[in-house]
Coordinates of C-alpha atoms in Angstrom, one line a residue:
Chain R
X1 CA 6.2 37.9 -44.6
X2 CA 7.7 35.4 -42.6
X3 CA 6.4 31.8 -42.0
X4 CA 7.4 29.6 -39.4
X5 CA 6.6 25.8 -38.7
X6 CA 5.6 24.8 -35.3
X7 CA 8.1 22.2 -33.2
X8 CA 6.6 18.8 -32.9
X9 CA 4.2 19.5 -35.8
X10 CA 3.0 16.7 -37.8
X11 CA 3.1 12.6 -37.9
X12 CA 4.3 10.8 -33.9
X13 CA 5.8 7.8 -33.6
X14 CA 2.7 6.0 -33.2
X15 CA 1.3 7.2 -36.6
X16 CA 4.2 6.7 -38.4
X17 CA 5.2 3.5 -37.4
X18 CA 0.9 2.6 -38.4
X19 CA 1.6 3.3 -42.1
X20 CA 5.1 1.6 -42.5
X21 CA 2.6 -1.7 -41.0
X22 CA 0.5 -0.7 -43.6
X23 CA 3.2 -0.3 -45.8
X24 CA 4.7 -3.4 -45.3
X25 CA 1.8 -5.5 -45.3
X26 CA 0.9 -4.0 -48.8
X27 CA 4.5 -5.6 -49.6
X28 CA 3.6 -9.2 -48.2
X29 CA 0.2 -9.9 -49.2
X30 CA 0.9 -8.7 -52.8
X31 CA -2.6 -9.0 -55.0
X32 CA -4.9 -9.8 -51.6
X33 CA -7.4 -7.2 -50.4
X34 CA -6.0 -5.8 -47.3
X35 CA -8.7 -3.6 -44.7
X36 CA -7.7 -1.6 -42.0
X37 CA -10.4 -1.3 -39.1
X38 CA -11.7 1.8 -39.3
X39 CA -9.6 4.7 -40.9
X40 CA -6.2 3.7 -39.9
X41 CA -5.1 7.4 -39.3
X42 CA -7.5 10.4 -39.3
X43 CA -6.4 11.5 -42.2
X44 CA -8.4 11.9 -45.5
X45 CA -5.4 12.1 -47.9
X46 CA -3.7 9.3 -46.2
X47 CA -6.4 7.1 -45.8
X48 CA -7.4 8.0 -50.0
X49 CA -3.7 6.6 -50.8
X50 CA -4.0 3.3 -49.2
X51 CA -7.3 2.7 -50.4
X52 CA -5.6 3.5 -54.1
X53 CA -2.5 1.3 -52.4
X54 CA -5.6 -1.5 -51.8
X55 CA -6.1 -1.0 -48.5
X56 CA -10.2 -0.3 -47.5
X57 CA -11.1 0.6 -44.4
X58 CA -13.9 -1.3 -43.2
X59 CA -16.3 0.0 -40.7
X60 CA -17.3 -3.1 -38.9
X61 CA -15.6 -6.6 -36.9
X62 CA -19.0 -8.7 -39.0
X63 CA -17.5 -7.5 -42.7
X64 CA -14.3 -9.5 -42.1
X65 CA -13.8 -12.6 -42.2
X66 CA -10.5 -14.2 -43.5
X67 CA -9.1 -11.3 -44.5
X68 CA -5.8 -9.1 -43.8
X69 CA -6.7 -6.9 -41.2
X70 CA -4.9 -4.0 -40.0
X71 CA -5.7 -2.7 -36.5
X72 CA -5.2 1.1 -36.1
X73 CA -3.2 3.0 -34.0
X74 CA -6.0 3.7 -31.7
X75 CA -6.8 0.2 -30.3
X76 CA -9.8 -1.8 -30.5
X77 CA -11.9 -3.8 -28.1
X78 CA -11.2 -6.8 -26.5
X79 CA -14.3 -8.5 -27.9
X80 CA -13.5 -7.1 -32.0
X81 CA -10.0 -8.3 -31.1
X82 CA -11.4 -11.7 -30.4
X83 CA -14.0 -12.2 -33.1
X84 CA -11.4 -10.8 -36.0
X85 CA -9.1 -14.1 -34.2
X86 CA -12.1 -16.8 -34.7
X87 CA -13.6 -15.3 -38.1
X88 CA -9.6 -16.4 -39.7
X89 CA -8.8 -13.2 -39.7
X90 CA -4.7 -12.4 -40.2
X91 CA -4.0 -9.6 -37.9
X92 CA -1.4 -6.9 -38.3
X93 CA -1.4 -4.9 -35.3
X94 CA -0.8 -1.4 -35.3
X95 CA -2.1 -0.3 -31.8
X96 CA 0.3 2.5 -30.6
X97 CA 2.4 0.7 -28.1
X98 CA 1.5 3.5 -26.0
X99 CA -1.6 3.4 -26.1
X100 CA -1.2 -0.7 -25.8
X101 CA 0.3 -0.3 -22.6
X102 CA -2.9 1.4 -21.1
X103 CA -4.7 -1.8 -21.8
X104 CA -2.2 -3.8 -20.1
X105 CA -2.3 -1.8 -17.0
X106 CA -5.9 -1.3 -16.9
X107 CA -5.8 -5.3 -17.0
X108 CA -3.3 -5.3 -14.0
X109 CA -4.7 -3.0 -12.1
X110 CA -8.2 -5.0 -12.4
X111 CA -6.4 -8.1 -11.4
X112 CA -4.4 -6.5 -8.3
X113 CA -8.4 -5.0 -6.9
X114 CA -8.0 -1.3 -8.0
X115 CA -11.3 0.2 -8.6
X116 CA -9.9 1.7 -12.3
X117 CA -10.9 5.2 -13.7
X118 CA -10.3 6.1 -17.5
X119 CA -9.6 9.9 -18.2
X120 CA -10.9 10.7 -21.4
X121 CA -13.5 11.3 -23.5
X122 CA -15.8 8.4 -23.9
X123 CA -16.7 8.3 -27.4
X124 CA -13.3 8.1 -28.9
X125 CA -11.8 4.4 -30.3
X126 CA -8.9 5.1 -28.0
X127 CA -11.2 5.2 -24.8
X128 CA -13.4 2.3 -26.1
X129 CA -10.7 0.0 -26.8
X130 CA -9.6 1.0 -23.0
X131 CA -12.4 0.2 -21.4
X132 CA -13.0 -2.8 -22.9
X133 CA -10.3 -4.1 -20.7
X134 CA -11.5 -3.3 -17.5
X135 CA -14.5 -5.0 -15.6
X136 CA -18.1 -4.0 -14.6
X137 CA -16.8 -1.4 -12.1
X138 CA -14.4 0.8 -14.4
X139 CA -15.3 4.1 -15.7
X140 CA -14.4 7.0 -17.9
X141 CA -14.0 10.0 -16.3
X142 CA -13.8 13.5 -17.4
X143 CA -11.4 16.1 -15.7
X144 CA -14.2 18.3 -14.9
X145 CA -16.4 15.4 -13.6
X146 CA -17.1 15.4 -9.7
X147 CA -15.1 11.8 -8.6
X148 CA -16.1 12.0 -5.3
X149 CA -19.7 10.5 -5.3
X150 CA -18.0 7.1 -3.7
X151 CA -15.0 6.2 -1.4
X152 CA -12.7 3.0 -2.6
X153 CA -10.0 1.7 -0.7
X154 CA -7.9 1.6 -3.6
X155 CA -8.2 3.6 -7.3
X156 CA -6.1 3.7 -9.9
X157 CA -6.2 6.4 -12.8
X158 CA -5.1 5.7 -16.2
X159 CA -5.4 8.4 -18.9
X160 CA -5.9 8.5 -22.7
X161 CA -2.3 9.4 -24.3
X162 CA -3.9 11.9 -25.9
X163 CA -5.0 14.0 -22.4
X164 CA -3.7 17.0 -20.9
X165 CA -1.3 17.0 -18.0
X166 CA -2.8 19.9 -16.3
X167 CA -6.2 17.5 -16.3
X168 CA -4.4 14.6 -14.5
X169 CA -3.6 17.0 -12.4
X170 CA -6.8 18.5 -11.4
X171 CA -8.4 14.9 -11.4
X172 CA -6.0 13.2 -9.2
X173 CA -6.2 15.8 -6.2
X174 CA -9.9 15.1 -6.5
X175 CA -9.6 11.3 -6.1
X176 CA -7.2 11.9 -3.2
X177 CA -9.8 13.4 -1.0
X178 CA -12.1 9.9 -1.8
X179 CA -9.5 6.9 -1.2
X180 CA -6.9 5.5 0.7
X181 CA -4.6 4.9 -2.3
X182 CA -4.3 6.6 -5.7
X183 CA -2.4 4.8 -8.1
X184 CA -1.9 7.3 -11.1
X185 CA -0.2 6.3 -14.8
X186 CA 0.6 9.0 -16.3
X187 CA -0.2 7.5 -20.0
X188 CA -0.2 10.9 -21.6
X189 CA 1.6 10.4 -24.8
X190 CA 4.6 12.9 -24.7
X191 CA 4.6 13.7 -28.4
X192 CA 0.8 15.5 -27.6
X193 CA 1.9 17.7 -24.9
X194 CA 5.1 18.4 -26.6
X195 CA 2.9 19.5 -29.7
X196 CA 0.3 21.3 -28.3
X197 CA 3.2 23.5 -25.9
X198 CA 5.1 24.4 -29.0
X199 CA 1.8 25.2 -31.1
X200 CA 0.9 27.2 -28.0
X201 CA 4.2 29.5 -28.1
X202 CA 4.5 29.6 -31.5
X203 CA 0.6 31.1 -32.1
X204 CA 1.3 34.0 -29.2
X205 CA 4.2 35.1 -31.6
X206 CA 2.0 35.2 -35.1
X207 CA -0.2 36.9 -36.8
X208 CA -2.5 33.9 -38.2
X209 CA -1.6 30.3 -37.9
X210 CA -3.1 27.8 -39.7
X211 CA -3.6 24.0 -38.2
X212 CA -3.2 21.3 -40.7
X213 CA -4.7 18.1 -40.4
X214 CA -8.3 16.1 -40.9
X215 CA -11.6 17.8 -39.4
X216 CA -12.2 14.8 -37.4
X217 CA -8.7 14.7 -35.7
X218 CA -9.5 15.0 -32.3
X219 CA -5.7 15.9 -31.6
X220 CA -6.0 18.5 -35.1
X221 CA -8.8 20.2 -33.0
X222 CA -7.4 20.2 -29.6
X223 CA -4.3 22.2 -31.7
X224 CA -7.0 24.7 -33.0
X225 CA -8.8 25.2 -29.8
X226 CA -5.2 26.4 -28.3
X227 CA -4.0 28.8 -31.5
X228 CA -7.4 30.2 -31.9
X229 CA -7.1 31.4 -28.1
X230 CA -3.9 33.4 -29.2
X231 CA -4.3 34.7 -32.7
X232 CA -6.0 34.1 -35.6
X233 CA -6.3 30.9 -36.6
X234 CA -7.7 28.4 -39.5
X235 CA -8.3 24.8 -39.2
X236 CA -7.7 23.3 -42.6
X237 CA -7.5 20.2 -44.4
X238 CA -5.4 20.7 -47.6
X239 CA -3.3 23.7 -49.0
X240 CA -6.8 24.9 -51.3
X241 CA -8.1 25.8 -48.3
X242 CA -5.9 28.9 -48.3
X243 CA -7.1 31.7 -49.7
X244 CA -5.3 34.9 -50.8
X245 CA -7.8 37.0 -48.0
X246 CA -6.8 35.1 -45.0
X247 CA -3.1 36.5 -45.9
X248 CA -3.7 40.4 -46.2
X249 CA -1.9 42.6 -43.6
X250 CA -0.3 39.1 -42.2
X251 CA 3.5 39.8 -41.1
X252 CA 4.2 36.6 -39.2
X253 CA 2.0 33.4 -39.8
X254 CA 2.6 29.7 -38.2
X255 CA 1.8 26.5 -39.4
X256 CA 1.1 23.5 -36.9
X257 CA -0.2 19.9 -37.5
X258 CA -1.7 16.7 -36.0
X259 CA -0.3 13.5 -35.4
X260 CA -1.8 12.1 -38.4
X261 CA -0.7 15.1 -41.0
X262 CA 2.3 14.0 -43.6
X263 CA 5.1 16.3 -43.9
X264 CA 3.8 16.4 -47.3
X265 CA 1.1 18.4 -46.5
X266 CA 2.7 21.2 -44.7
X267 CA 4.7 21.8 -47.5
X268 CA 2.2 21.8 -49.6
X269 CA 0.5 24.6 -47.1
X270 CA 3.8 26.2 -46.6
X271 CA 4.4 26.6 -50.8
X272 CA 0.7 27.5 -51.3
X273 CA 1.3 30.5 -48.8
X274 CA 4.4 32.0 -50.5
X275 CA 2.5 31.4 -53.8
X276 CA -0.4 33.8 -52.9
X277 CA 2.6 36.1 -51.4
X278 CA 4.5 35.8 -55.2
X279 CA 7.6 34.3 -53.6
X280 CA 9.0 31.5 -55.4
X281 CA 11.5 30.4 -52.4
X282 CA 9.6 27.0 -52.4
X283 CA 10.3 24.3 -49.9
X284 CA 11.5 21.3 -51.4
X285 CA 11.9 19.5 -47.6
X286 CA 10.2 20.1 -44.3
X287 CA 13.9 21.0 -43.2
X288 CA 13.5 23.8 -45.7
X289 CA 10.8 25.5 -44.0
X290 CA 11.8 27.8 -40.6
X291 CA 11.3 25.8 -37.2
X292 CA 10.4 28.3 -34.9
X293 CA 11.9 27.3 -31.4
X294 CA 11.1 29.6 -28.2
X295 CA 14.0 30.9 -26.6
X296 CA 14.9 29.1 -23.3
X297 CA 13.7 31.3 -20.0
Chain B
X1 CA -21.1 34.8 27.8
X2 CA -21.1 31.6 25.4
X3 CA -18.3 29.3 25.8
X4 CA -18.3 26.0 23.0
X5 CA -15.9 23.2 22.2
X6 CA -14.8 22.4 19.3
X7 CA -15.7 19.0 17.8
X8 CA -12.8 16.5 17.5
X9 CA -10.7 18.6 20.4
X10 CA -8.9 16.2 22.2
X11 CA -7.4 12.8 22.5
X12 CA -7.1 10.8 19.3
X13 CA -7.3 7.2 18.7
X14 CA -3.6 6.6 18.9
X15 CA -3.4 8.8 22.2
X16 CA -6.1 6.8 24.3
X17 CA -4.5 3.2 22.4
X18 CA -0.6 4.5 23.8
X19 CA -2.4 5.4 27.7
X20 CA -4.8 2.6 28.1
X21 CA -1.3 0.3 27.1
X22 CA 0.5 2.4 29.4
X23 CA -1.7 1.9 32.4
X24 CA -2.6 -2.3 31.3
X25 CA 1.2 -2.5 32.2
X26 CA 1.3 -0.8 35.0
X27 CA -1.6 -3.0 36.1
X28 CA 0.7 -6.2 35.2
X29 CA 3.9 -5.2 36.1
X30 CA 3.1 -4.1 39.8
X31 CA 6.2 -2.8 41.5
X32 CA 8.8 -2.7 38.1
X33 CA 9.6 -0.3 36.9
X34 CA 8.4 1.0 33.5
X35 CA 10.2 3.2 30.6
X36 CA 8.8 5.0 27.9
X37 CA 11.0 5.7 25.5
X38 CA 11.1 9.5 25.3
X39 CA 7.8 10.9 26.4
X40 CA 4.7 8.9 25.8
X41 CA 2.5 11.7 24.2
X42 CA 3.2 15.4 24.1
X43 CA 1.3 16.4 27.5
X44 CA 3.5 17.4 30.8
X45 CA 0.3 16.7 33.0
X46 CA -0.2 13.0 31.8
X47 CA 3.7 12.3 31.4
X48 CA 3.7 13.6 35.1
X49 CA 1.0 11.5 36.3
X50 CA 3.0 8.2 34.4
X51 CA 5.8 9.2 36.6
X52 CA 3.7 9.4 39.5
X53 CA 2.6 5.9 38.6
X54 CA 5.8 4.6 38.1
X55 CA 6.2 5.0 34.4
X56 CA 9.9 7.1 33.5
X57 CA 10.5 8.3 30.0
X58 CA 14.1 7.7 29.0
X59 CA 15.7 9.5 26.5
X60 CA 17.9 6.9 24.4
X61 CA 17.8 3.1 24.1
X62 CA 21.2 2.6 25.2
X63 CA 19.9 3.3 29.0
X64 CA 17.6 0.3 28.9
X65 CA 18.4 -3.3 29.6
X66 CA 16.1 -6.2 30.6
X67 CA 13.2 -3.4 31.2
X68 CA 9.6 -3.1 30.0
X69 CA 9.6 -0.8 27.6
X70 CA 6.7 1.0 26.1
X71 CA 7.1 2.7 22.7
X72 CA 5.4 5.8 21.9
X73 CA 2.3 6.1 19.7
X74 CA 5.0 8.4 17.1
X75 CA 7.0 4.7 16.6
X76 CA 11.2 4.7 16.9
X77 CA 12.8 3.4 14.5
X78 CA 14.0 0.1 13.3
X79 CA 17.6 -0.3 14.4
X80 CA 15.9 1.2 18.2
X81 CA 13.9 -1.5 18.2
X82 CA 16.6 -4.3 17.2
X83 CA 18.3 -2.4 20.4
X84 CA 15.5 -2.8 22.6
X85 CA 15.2 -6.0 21.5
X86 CA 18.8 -7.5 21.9
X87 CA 19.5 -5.7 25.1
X88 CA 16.8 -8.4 26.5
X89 CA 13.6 -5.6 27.0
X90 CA 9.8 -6.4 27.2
X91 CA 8.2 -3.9 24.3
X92 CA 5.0 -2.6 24.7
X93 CA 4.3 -1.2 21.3
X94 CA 1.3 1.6 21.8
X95 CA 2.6 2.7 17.9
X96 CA -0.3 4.3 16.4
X97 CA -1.2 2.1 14.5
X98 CA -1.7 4.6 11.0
X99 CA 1.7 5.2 11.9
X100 CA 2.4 1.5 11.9
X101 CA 1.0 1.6 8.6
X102 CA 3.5 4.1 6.7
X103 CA 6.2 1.7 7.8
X104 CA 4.9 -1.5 6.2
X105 CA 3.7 0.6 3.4
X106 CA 7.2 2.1 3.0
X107 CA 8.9 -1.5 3.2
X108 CA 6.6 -3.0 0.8
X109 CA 7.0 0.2 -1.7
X110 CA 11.1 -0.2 -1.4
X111 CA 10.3 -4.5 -2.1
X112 CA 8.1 -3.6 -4.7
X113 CA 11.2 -1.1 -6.8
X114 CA 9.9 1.9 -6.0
X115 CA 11.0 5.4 -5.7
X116 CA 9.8 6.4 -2.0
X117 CA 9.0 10.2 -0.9
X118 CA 8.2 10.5 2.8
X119 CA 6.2 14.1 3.1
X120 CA 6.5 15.4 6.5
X121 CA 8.7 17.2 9.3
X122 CA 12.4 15.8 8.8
X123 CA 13.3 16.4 12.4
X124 CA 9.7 14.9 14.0
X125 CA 10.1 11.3 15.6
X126 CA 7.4 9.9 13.3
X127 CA 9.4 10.4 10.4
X128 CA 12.6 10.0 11.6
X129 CA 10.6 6.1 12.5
X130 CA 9.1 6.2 8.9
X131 CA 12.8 6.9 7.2
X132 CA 14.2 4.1 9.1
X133 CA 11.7 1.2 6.9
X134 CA 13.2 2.9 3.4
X135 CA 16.7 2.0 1.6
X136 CA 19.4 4.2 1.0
X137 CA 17.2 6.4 -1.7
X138 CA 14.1 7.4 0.4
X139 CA 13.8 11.3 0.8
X140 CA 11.8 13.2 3.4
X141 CA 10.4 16.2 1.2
X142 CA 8.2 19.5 2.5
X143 CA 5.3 20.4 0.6
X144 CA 7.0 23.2 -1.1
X145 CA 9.9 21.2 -2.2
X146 CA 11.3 21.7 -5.6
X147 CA 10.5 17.7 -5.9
X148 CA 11.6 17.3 -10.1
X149 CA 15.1 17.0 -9.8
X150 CA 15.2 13.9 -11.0
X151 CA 13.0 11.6 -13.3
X152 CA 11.9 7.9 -12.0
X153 CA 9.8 5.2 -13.4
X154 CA 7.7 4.4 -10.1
X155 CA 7.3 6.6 -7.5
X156 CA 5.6 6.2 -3.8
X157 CA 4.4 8.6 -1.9
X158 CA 4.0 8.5 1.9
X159 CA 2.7 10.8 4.0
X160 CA 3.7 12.0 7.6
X161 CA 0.0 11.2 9.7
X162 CA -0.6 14.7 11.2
X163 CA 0.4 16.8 7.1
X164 CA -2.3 18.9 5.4
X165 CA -4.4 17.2 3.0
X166 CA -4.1 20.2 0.3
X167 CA -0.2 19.8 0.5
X168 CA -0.5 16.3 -0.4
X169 CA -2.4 17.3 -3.6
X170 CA -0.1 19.9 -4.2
X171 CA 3.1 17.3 -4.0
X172 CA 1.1 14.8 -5.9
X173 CA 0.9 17.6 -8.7
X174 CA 4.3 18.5 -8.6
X175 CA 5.6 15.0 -8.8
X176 CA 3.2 13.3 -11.4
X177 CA 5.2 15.8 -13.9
X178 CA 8.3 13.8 -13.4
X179 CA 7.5 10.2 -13.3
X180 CA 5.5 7.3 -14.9
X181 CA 3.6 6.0 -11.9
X182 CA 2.9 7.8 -8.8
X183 CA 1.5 6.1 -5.9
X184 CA 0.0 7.9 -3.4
X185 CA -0.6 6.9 0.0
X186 CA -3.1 9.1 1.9
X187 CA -1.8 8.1 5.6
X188 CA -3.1 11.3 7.0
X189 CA -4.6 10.6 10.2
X190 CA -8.2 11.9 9.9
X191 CA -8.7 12.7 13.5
X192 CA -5.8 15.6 12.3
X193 CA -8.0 16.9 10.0
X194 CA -11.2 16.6 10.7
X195 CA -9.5 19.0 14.4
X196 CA -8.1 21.7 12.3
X197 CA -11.7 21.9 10.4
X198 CA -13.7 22.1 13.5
X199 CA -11.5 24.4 15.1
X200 CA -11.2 27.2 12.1
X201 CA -14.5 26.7 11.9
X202 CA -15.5 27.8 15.8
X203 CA -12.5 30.3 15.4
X204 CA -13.9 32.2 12.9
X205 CA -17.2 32.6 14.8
X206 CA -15.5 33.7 18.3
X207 CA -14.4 36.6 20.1
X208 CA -11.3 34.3 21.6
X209 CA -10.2 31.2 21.5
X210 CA -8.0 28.6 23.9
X211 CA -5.9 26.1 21.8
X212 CA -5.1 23.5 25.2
X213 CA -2.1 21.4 24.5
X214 CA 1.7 20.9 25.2
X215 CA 3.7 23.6 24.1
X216 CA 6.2 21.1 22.4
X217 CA 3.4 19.3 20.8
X218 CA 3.4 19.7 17.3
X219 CA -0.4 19.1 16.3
X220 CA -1.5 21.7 19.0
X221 CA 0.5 24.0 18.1
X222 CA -0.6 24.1 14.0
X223 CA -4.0 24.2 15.9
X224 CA -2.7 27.3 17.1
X225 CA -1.7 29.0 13.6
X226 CA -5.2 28.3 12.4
X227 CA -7.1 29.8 14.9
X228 CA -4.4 32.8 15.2
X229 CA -5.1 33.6 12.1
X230 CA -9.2 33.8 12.6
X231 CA -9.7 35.6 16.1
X232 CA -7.4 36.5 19.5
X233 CA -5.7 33.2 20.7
X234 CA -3.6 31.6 23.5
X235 CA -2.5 28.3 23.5
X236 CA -2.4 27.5 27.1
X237 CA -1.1 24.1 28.9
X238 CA -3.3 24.3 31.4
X239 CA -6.2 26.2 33.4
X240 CA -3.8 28.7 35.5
X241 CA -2.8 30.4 32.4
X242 CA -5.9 32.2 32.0
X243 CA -6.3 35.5 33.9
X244 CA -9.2 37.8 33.9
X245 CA -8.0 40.4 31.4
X246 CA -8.1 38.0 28.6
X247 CA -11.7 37.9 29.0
X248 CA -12.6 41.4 29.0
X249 CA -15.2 41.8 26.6
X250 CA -15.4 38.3 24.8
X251 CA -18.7 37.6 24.2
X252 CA -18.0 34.1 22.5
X253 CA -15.2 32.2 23.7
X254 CA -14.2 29.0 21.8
X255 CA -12.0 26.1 23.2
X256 CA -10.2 23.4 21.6
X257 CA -7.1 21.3 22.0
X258 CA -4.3 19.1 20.7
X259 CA -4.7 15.0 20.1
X260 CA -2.2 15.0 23.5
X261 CA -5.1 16.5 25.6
X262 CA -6.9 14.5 28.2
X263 CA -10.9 15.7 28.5
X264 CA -9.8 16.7 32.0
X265 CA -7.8 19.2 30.9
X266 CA -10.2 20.7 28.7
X267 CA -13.1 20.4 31.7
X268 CA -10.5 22.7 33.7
X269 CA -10.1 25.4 31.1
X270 CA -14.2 25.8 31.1
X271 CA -14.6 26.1 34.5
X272 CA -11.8 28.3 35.0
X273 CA -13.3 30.2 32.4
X274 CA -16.9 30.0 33.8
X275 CA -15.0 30.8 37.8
X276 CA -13.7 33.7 36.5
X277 CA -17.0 35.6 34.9
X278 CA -18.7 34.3 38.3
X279 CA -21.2 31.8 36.5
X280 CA -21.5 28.8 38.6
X281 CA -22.4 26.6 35.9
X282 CA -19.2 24.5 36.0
X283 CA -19.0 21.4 34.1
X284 CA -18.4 17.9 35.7
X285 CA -18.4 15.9 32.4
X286 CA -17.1 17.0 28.5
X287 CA -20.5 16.0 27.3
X288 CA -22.0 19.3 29.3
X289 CA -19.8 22.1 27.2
X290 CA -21.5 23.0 24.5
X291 CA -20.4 21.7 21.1
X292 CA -20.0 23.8 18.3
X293 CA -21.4 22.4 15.5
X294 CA -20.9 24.3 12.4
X295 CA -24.2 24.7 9.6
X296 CA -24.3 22.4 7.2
X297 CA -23.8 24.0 3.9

């Protein structure tokens, strides 16, 4: 049996650099109760350290007032921004700079007259947080949607990092054929794409490939959706999830993971599989544990 | 026999603009003589009746000193017109003025740091205008140009007025993969398009059609390949083109013609058409050929 990890698998930039904050802050305000706004990461093993670290998530702007607040890594809204400022709040800011940047040019582009579109899915935080920087006009979109119901002078498009290329695609010829100028940002966070490409490959290659990271990861899910098209596939949380059935008659098996899975963890799923298989070559690092890397066409 | 024309056949916007300044000057300059530099539009009957009226076409700014000069709806560039302009002429402009857009669009992408792609026919007098308002960096790419070579932070694109609106999208596509910020400029005339609609559309529902326009003019002559590839076609110049064996057997004839093509002309080609099958229901007015109007759908 031979296991291989995905490229790209595991915690981006944005993540990581949410939990050293987190970290950090734990450091500073030694002895204070420290809350992050909503689950900093999704990530239930993550977010049950912190809270053992003292750091609670809380699940609304109205429960803090005067406290440490960490913002995640997915943004918040203008407004929460505002009332943690005037309830005393002390704010440690771990918006993605990616994902910060959308709100600044969604506030430009207001200012220079653009008629804005959000690409996204309106019900995540990310998307939200967006919006809430636009005016009475701007609107989340989804690729599939039909754009065309009005003409605007001038439109710019702005997508969630966490959107697929192929979809700004698609949605931008669509605009084109309803304005006079199209002013696209292509926002897309280049650790996704990277991710879900490599995930991609190394799933038409395997056997079974198991995706690690929380159920409500909506990048974790994304992952699934694309290995389940190529082979079989399990979406899984922790290592226990594996079971000694999912491995029979398995040559070649992949493991992937979200942006908000620890390294940790894939060992942890990587060991647990060549338990079951009675091999004791145990990873001690992620470097340990074969990178499969497509060959170059 | 049933003979239609198709909508939007004919003169454009920027073709009656460049004649009625044409013949305004001829009204105000009585007895000077007039230049155009190269010919006015693409149509030998009306560049011979200018010369009938007194109104040359030269071929290169250096012949023309202290004239009045008219330039051509396609534009010239800018160091023609610093030429014109220090050699002591009078300048008409009849510029189209969506042509005299892409230029102040192209300056004001080059003030504004950007990248600017100018999509269109490198050897066609509207972009060789359109080149002249960029800086040292501006390209003049074809549709199906590998355009990813390199990466930039900003890029503009521009199109040439008279390009296909799917190549445009297709570009777009092709270049959003390889920068930050694409800005898209949809300068294609819609005159152009909405033409090569109408006319596929009647093609595809005739036994023959006549595409009536200047050989050398490049809009007729893509009006051409579009209805080539639907049903038997001629392009034609003029009336005398058309013999008797090209009707035999054509139930439904369609006409239509290039932006360069005076209603005249287009009266001519009916008549003929109408002369020859012995009907003597000629037409004195445009308005009394039938229009094809395609279903709605």
């Amino acid at each position: 049996m031979t296991i291989y990890r995905a490229q790209h698998s595991g915690f981006c930039f944005g993540v990581k650099r949410a939990i050293k904050l987190a970290q950090d802050a734990k450091a500073h305000y030694i002895g204070k109760q420290i809350f992050t706004l909503g689950e900093l990461i999704h990530n239930p093993q993550i977010v049950h350290e912190l809270k053992n670290g003292g750091i609670e998530p809380a699940n609304s702007v109205d429960e803090l007032h005067d406290s440490v607040v960490i913002i995640r890594s997915h943004g918040i809204t203008r407004s929460e921004r505002l009332e943690l400022q005037q309830n005393g709040n002390v704010i440690i800011d771990a918006t993605c700079p990616y994902v910060a940047r959308t709100h600044e040019l969604i506030r430009d582009m207001i200012r220079e007259g653009y008629q804005v579109y959000i690409m996204g899915d309106a019900d995540h935080p990310e998307v939200i947080g967006m919006l809430s920087y636009g005016d009475e006009h701007t609107r989340v979109i989804s690729p599939r949607e039909d754009v065309c119901k009005a003409n605007y002078q001038k439109v710019s498009l702005i997508s969630q990092t966490t959107q697929k290329m192929d979809d700004l695609i698609d949605l931008s010829g669509k605009l084109l054929n309803c304005t006079k100028e199209l002013r696209i940002f292509n926002t897309i966070c280049l650790a996704t794409s990277e991710r879900q490409t490599a995930s991609l490959s190394l799933a038409s290659e395997t056997d079974l490939m198991f995706v690690v990271g929380g159920k409500r990861s909506s990048n974790t899910r994304q992952l699934y959706a694309i290995c389940k098209a190529q082979t079989e596939c399990y979406h899984i949380e922790d290592e226990t999830e594996i079971t000694p059935e999912m491995l029979i008659g398995k040559e070649t098996i992949g493991i992937t993971a979200g942006a908000s899975t620890p390294d940790d963890m894939i060992i942890k799923v990587y060991n647990q599989i060549k338990e079951i298989n009675r091999d004791p070559s145990f990873a001690k690092s992620i470097e340990e544990i074969p990178l499969f890397k497509e060959e170059s066409c």
